[in-house]
mmCIF file of C-alpha atoms in Angstrom:
data_model
loop_
_atom_site.group_PDB
_atom_site.id
_atom_site.type_symbol
_atom_site.label_atom_id
_atom_site.label_comp_id
_atom_site.label_asym_id
_atom_site.label_seq_id
_atom_site.Cartn_x
_atom_site.Cartn_y
_atom_site.Cartn_z
ATOM 1 C CA UNK A 1 -252.271 -199.698 -6.277
ATOM 2 C CA UNK A 2 -252.898 -203.269 -6.131
ATOM 3 C CA UNK A 3 -249.919 -205.346 -7.264
ATOM 4 C CA UNK A 4 -249.434 -209.116 -8.723
ATOM 5 C CA UNK A 5 -248.355 -211.240 -6.656
ATOM 6 C CA UNK A 6 -245.396 -211.914 -8.424
ATOM 7 C CA UNK A 7 -244.240 -208.597 -7.950
ATOM 8 C CA UNK A 8 -245.043 -208.938 -4.153
ATOM 9 C CA UNK A 9 -243.157 -212.280 -4.042
ATOM 10 C CA UNK A 10 -240.736 -210.566 -5.970
ATOM 11 C CA UNK A 11 -240.945 -213.994 -8.549
ATOM 12 C CA UNK A 12 -241.126 -212.347 -11.172
ATOM 13 C CA UNK A 13 -237.588 -213.336 -12.687
ATOM 14 C CA UNK A 14 -237.752 -216.432 -11.772
ATOM 15 C CA UNK A 15 -241.098 -217.406 -13.599
ATOM 16 C CA UNK A 16 -240.051 -216.187 -16.385
ATOM 17 C CA UNK A 17 -236.633 -218.331 -16.234
ATOM 18 C CA UNK A 18 -238.635 -221.252 -15.464
ATOM 19 C CA UNK A 19 -240.728 -220.816 -18.609
ATOM 20 C CA UNK A 20 -238.202 -219.798 -20.740
ATOM 21 C CA UNK A 21 -235.341 -221.653 -19.523
ATOM 22 C CA UNK A 22 -236.596 -224.771 -17.599
ATOM 23 C CA UNK A 23 -239.465 -224.929 -20.368
ATOM 24 C CA UNK A 24 -242.007 -225.597 -17.378
ATOM 25 C CA UNK A 25 -245.706 -225.037 -17.988
ATOM 26 C CA UNK A 26 -247.449 -222.863 -16.355
ATOM 27 C CA UNK A 27 -249.218 -225.531 -13.889
ATOM 28 C CA UNK A 28 -245.627 -227.005 -13.099
ATOM 29 C CA UNK A 29 -244.301 -223.389 -12.301
ATOM 30 C CA UNK A 30 -247.620 -223.014 -9.853
ATOM 31 C CA UNK A 31 -246.699 -226.169 -8.107
ATOM 32 C CA UNK A 32 -243.389 -225.568 -7.870
ATOM 33 C CA UNK A 33 -243.926 -221.953 -6.310
ATOM 34 C CA UNK A 34 -246.997 -223.379 -3.597
ATOM 35 C CA UNK A 35 -244.810 -226.376 -2.477
ATOM 36 C CA UNK A 36 -242.209 -223.572 -1.810
ATOM 37 C CA UNK A 37 -244.644 -221.992 0.076
ATOM 38 C CA UNK A 38 -245.929 -219.072 -2.098
ATOM 39 C CA UNK A 39 -249.741 -218.619 -1.939
ATOM 40 C CA UNK A 40 -249.647 -217.829 -6.534
ATOM 41 C CA UNK A 41 -252.916 -218.857 -9.111
ATOM 42 C CA UNK A 42 -252.149 -220.134 -12.834
ATOM 43 C CA UNK A 43 -253.631 -217.165 -13.408
ATOM 44 C CA UNK A 44 -251.021 -214.652 -12.143
ATOM 45 C CA UNK A 45 -248.357 -217.102 -13.681
ATOM 46 C CA UNK A 46 -250.245 -216.734 -16.461
ATOM 47 C CA UNK A 47 -250.372 -212.837 -16.636
ATOM 48 C CA UNK A 48 -246.380 -212.288 -15.751
ATOM 49 C CA UNK A 49 -245.772 -213.770 -19.054
ATOM 50 C CA UNK A 50 -248.249 -212.874 -20.897
ATOM 51 C CA UNK A 51 -246.585 -209.125 -19.763
ATOM 52 C CA UNK A 52 -242.993 -209.957 -19.851
ATOM 53 C CA UNK A 53 -244.140 -211.282 -23.825
ATOM 54 C CA UNK A 54 -245.458 -208.554 -24.597
ATOM 55 C CA UNK A 55 -242.317 -205.782 -23.250
ATOM 56 C CA UNK A 56 -240.297 -208.385 -25.538
ATOM 57 C CA UNK A 57 -241.818 -207.561 -28.374
ATOM 58 C CA UNK A 58 -242.254 -204.312 -27.760
ATOM 59 C CA UNK A 59 -238.495 -203.972 -26.882
ATOM 60 C CA UNK A 60 -237.721 -205.813 -30.767
ATOM 61 C CA UNK A 61 -240.038 -203.793 -31.802
ATOM 62 C CA UNK A 62 -239.344 -200.193 -31.347
ATOM 63 C CA UNK A 63 -235.127 -201.996 -31.901
ATOM 64 C CA UNK A 64 -236.229 -202.369 -35.568
ATOM 65 C CA UNK A 65 -238.216 -198.978 -35.887
ATOM 66 C CA UNK A 66 -234.995 -197.700 -34.440
ATOM 67 C CA UNK A 67 -232.949 -199.380 -36.848
ATOM 68 C CA UNK A 68 -235.204 -198.447 -40.089
ATOM 69 C CA UNK A 69 -234.897 -194.854 -38.770
ATOM 70 C CA UNK A 70 -231.168 -194.931 -38.623
ATOM 71 C CA UNK A 71 -231.036 -196.450 -42.224
ATOM 72 C CA UNK A 72 -233.464 -193.429 -43.255
ATOM 73 C CA UNK A 73 -231.662 -190.811 -42.063
ATOM 74 C CA UNK A 74 -228.267 -191.817 -43.457
ATOM 75 C CA UNK A 75 -228.216 -189.794 -45.377
ATOM 76 C CA UNK A 76 -229.556 -186.171 -43.737
ATOM 77 C CA UNK A 77 -227.793 -184.000 -41.508
ATOM 78 C CA UNK A 78 -226.705 -185.889 -37.816
ATOM 79 C CA UNK A 79 -229.023 -182.958 -36.357
ATOM 80 C CA UNK A 80 -231.791 -184.193 -38.144
ATOM 81 C CA UNK A 81 -231.086 -187.196 -36.974
ATOM 82 C CA UNK A 82 -230.899 -186.755 -33.375
ATOM 83 C CA UNK A 83 -234.214 -185.142 -34.291
ATOM 84 C CA UNK A 84 -235.602 -188.353 -35.473
ATOM 85 C CA UNK A 85 -234.133 -190.336 -32.967
ATOM 86 C CA UNK A 86 -235.702 -188.313 -29.806
ATOM 87 C CA UNK A 87 -239.018 -187.443 -31.863
ATOM 88 C CA UNK A 88 -239.466 -191.010 -31.527
ATOM 89 C CA UNK A 89 -237.502 -191.846 -27.857
ATOM 90 C CA UNK A 90 -240.135 -188.972 -26.513
ATOM 91 C CA UNK A 91 -243.432 -190.569 -28.357
ATOM 92 C CA UNK A 92 -242.368 -194.412 -27.262
ATOM 93 C CA UNK A 93 -242.264 -192.446 -22.929
ATOM 94 C CA UNK A 94 -244.799 -190.928 -23.588
ATOM 95 C CA UNK A 95 -247.295 -193.811 -25.334
ATOM 96 C CA UNK A 96 -245.492 -196.029 -21.811
ATOM 97 C CA UNK A 97 -246.505 -193.474 -19.765
ATOM 98 C CA UNK A 98 -249.889 -193.214 -20.934
ATOM 99 C CA UNK A 99 -250.316 -197.326 -20.772
ATOM 100 C CA UNK A 100 -249.268 -197.981 -17.118
ATOM 101 C CA UNK A 101 -251.646 -199.597 -15.119
ATOM 102 C CA UNK A 102 -249.730 -199.333 -12.055
ATOM 103 C CA UNK A 103 -247.797 -196.827 -11.158
ATOM 104 C CA UNK A 104 -244.285 -197.932 -9.363
ATOM 105 C CA UNK A 105 -242.288 -195.038 -9.124
ATOM 106 C CA UNK A 106 -240.467 -194.136 -5.986
ATOM 107 C CA UNK A 107 -241.564 -190.860 -6.907
ATOM 108 C CA UNK A 108 -244.039 -189.908 -10.121
ATOM 109 C CA UNK A 109 -242.408 -186.523 -10.052
ATOM 110 C CA UNK A 110 -238.205 -187.827 -10.986
ATOM 111 C CA UNK A 111 -240.809 -189.507 -13.950
ATOM 112 C CA UNK A 112 -242.463 -185.926 -14.853
ATOM 113 C CA UNK A 113 -238.801 -184.350 -14.954
ATOM 114 C CA UNK A 114 -237.057 -186.652 -16.927
ATOM 115 C CA UNK A 115 -240.092 -186.558 -19.571
ATOM 116 C CA UNK A 116 -240.188 -182.212 -19.158
ATOM 117 C CA UNK A 117 -236.421 -182.762 -20.211
ATOM 118 C CA UNK A 118 -236.395 -185.098 -23.385
ATOM 119 C CA UNK A 119 -239.383 -182.657 -24.801
ATOM 120 C CA UNK A 120 -237.350 -179.775 -24.144
ATOM 121 C CA UNK A 121 -234.435 -181.418 -25.339
ATOM 122 C CA UNK A 122 -235.935 -182.230 -28.612
ATOM 123 C CA UNK A 123 -237.249 -178.512 -28.805
ATOM 124 C CA UNK A 124 -233.429 -177.487 -28.859
ATOM 125 C CA UNK A 125 -232.545 -179.812 -31.159
ATOM 126 C CA UNK A 126 -235.430 -178.149 -33.847
ATOM 127 C CA UNK A 127 -234.343 -175.177 -32.571
ATOM 128 C CA UNK A 128 -230.665 -175.673 -33.542
ATOM 129 C CA UNK A 129 -231.094 -177.311 -36.906
ATOM 130 C CA UNK A 130 -233.327 -174.048 -38.126
ATOM 131 C CA UNK A 131 -230.608 -171.633 -36.537
ATOM 132 C CA UNK A 132 -228.213 -173.469 -38.510
ATOM 133 C CA UNK A 133 -230.470 -174.184 -41.843
ATOM 134 C CA UNK A 134 -230.862 -169.898 -41.749
ATOM 135 C CA UNK A 135 -227.146 -168.931 -41.023
ATOM 136 C CA UNK A 136 -226.569 -171.154 -43.567
ATOM 137 C CA UNK A 137 -228.923 -169.426 -45.962
ATOM 138 C CA UNK A 138 -227.594 -166.033 -45.339
ATOM 139 C CA UNK A 139 -223.861 -167.577 -46.080
ATOM 140 C CA UNK A 140 -225.045 -168.886 -49.142
ATOM 141 C CA UNK A 141 -226.675 -165.897 -49.993
ATOM 142 C CA UNK A 142 -223.616 -163.677 -49.757
ATOM 143 C CA UNK A 143 -221.896 -166.240 -51.329
ATOM 144 C CA UNK A 144 -223.473 -166.135 -54.163
ATOM 145 C CA UNK A 145 -223.320 -162.030 -54.194
ATOM 146 C CA UNK A 146 -218.780 -162.743 -53.820
ATOM 147 C CA UNK A 147 -219.047 -165.769 -56.743
ATOM 148 C CA UNK A 148 -217.908 -167.976 -54.237
ATOM 149 C CA UNK A 149 -217.534 -171.116 -55.865
ATOM 150 C CA UNK A 150 -220.395 -173.340 -55.220
ATOM 151 C CA UNK A 151 -218.613 -176.460 -55.029
ATOM 152 C CA UNK A 152 -216.710 -174.578 -51.876
ATOM 153 C CA UNK A 153 -220.410 -173.756 -50.780
ATOM 154 C CA UNK A 154 -221.520 -177.504 -51.158
ATOM 155 C CA UNK A 155 -218.152 -178.312 -48.994
ATOM 156 C CA UNK A 156 -219.381 -175.811 -45.953
ATOM 157 C CA UNK A 157 -222.670 -177.251 -46.274
ATOM 158 C CA UNK A 158 -221.767 -180.799 -45.976
ATOM 159 C CA UNK A 159 -219.379 -179.909 -42.651
ATOM 160 C CA UNK A 160 -221.598 -177.922 -40.685
ATOM 161 C CA UNK A 161 -224.976 -180.347 -41.391
ATOM 162 C CA UNK A 162 -223.138 -183.951 -42.288
ATOM 163 C CA UNK A 163 -224.221 -184.718 -45.254
#
């Protein structure tokens, strides 16, 4: 596995700082780092900045998607909200793993275990929601047989599902 020189020299944060905060050009950053004895090219610096920019844009997009999802689900039961958020999270993590060019994990086995736990959580949330809905349907049917007030049943539904 080949690592970029910016990562190899542990310069990623510094390159980003010089570019973003000090407003230095890629050429100036290269000159500065070379004057300090680092053997790093403009293209390596450019790739580092591009990678950081893409990551920042993806983070912003994900934050916006999450806000939109939460807003759209505001009136839905909490179990639906959790299920939708977990599903989105699993999707993002799988896309991230698929796009990894360099595995830099101490133990890739830990990543696989974490992904399995995340997927399992989504399944459990779906089963839990389905079980609640089935139980509520039984309660509603029994309430109808016993001629229990519909407003009370709606109250129970709101208490259980949160909407």
